């Protein structure tokens, strides 16, 4: 996986006070926004454990919202995000919960709108994050790779069709992670790639039969 | 290019090629194919600019943190130094002031550089920038020093995650102090051995430092720990410049640090369930803070 670089040690430039509770929260929001990819009617942020207990003192709530609005980790507006016009035009609420089965810094984004979606993630330390679940599907999204996420009908040949298409685009697959709800029902694929997919490739992919959801999630800036 | 994952490998590569640490570090990263030298130098320049900006803003502000626990100590220190000089002289005075300025900017959600982490963000900039200002160090030399510091942090991070939850504060402020001592020794013209020794001595002296933040916030004891560990970095550089060496080599000190982190109780690793976080006063602060931290 991603090797640590001097750049990781002397960055990021970020709004304080905590890499896990502030910068990590922004990055979780940014990645969740890219996955949902459309404007929701409402978002509920569910903060768990340490995120719930110390989140307000660390601006975790502000960070999560700022990420959803597309602000970067060093955006001066994070501190006053609730007062921004972007936030005022959004319907959102926060819940503070405890669940010992979840990571200390866990969050759920519950999107309601034309598409309902629940995205779960953790802030795992030093600003690093992971999205672990999209609806009922296990995922492995850490924002370090451009990633194709799809939900499709669990029938033979879909994985081969999708990976074949990516190969035709001359792009290398770094990792592939699949999950399904039940045999023959909905399944999901999370494909991390090196480089970038062409628009054409994404168009073809989106129009495949048996595809319910196709998202191209760009990697986050480090 | 051969792997550089340990201090020993770094030292040998410098010696073999007759190069400084930042040169070998850049050569190595470029050989890994992820970043170009230009990209790394550009990030270092951006980080340096952001560090200067955080100090400038922090020096002028007395705004308290959301909890109200901290935010006006840098102002107090500056007022004292208007009237009297530090017993350690004006460079040390500036270092302590800058460390507090940056650290306080962090807790008021200001823009800082996590170097290596947000909680330890005041240490490297304070030592680097205060010294550079007092001794007219060029921007290029400052960037070289910051890259040197980055390489030290990177080598430690090869063995253990730089997070209080994993290794306690030794892995955050401790590593920041080792990085700062390397940057300082680089700017003072210390040789490769002296730079590695400076960071080794700094790291060795901070083994076992716990992470027990009161109310789980990056405030008590984190803010004041920044000026302490900035001066700690200067001590390490002073000793190393006199060719005082660490009897335990750098890589073994990092091993000891990793083991110490593992042996440390989880109660003392960023969980706020022990140490300072469970003192009588901390518990009463926790009760009063209830009004703004919802559960």
PDB file of C-alpha atoms in Angstrom, chain A residues 3-4, chain B residues 1-14 16-17 24-25 27-29 31-33 151 154-155 158 251:
ATOM      1  CA  UNK A   3       4.435   4.154   1.511  1.00  0.00           C
ATOM      2  CA  UNK A   4       5.003   6.963   3.941  1.00  0.00           C
TER       3      UNK A   4
ATOM      4  CA  UNK B   1      18.810   2.888  -4.988  1.00  0.00           C
ATOM      5  CA  UNK B   2      19.082   0.686  -1.845  1.00  0.00           C
ATOM      6  CA  UNK B   3      16.334   0.859   0.749  1.00  0.00           C
ATOM      7  CA  UNK B   4      16.541   3.569   3.392  1.00  0.00           C
ATOM      8  CA  UNK B   5      14.226   2.416   6.150  1.00  0.00           C
ATOM      9  CA  UNK B   6      16.584   2.723   9.113  1.00  0.00           C
ATOM     10  CA  UNK B   7      18.928   5.340  10.556  1.00  0.00           C
ATOM     11  CA  UNK B   8      21.853   2.992   9.911  1.00  0.00           C
ATOM     12  CA  UNK B   9      20.963   2.800   6.221  1.00  0.00           C
ATOM     13  CA  UNK B  10      20.549   6.580   6.091  1.00  0.00           C
ATOM     14  CA  UNK B  11      23.935   7.153   7.719  1.00  0.00           C
ATOM     15  CA  UNK B  12      25.729   4.743   5.382  1.00  0.00           C
ATOM     16  CA  UNK B  13      24.100   6.239   2.280  1.00  0.00           C
ATOM     17  CA  UNK B  14      25.170   9.747   3.360  1.00  0.00           C
ATOM     18  CA  UNK B  16      29.063   6.583   0.889  1.00  0.00           C
ATOM     19  CA  UNK B  17      27.872   9.418  -1.346  1.00  0.00           C
ATOM     20  CA  UNK B  24      19.944  11.403   0.353  1.00  0.00           C
ATOM     21  CA  UNK B  25      16.325  11.604   1.560  1.00  0.00           C
ATOM     22  CA  UNK B  27      17.284  11.028  -3.857  1.00  0.00           C
ATOM     23  CA  UNK B  28      15.596   8.085  -2.169  1.00  0.00           C
ATOM     24  CA  UNK B  29      12.062   9.413  -2.425  1.00  0.00           C
ATOM     25  CA  UNK B  31      13.868   6.787  -6.716  1.00  0.00           C
ATOM     26  CA  UNK B  32      10.623   5.391  -5.221  1.00  0.00           C
ATOM     27  CA  UNK B  33       8.708   7.072  -8.034  1.00  0.00           C
ATOM     28  CA  UNK B 151      13.248  12.282   7.069  1.00  0.00           C
ATOM     29  CA  UNK B 154       9.606   9.245   8.451  1.00  0.00           C
ATOM     30  CA  UNK B 155      12.221   6.764   9.677  1.00  0.00           C
ATOM     31  CA  UNK B 158       8.496   3.138   9.509  1.00  0.00           C
ATOM     32  CA  UNK B 251      17.470   2.335  15.446  1.00  0.00           C
TER      33      UNK B 251
END
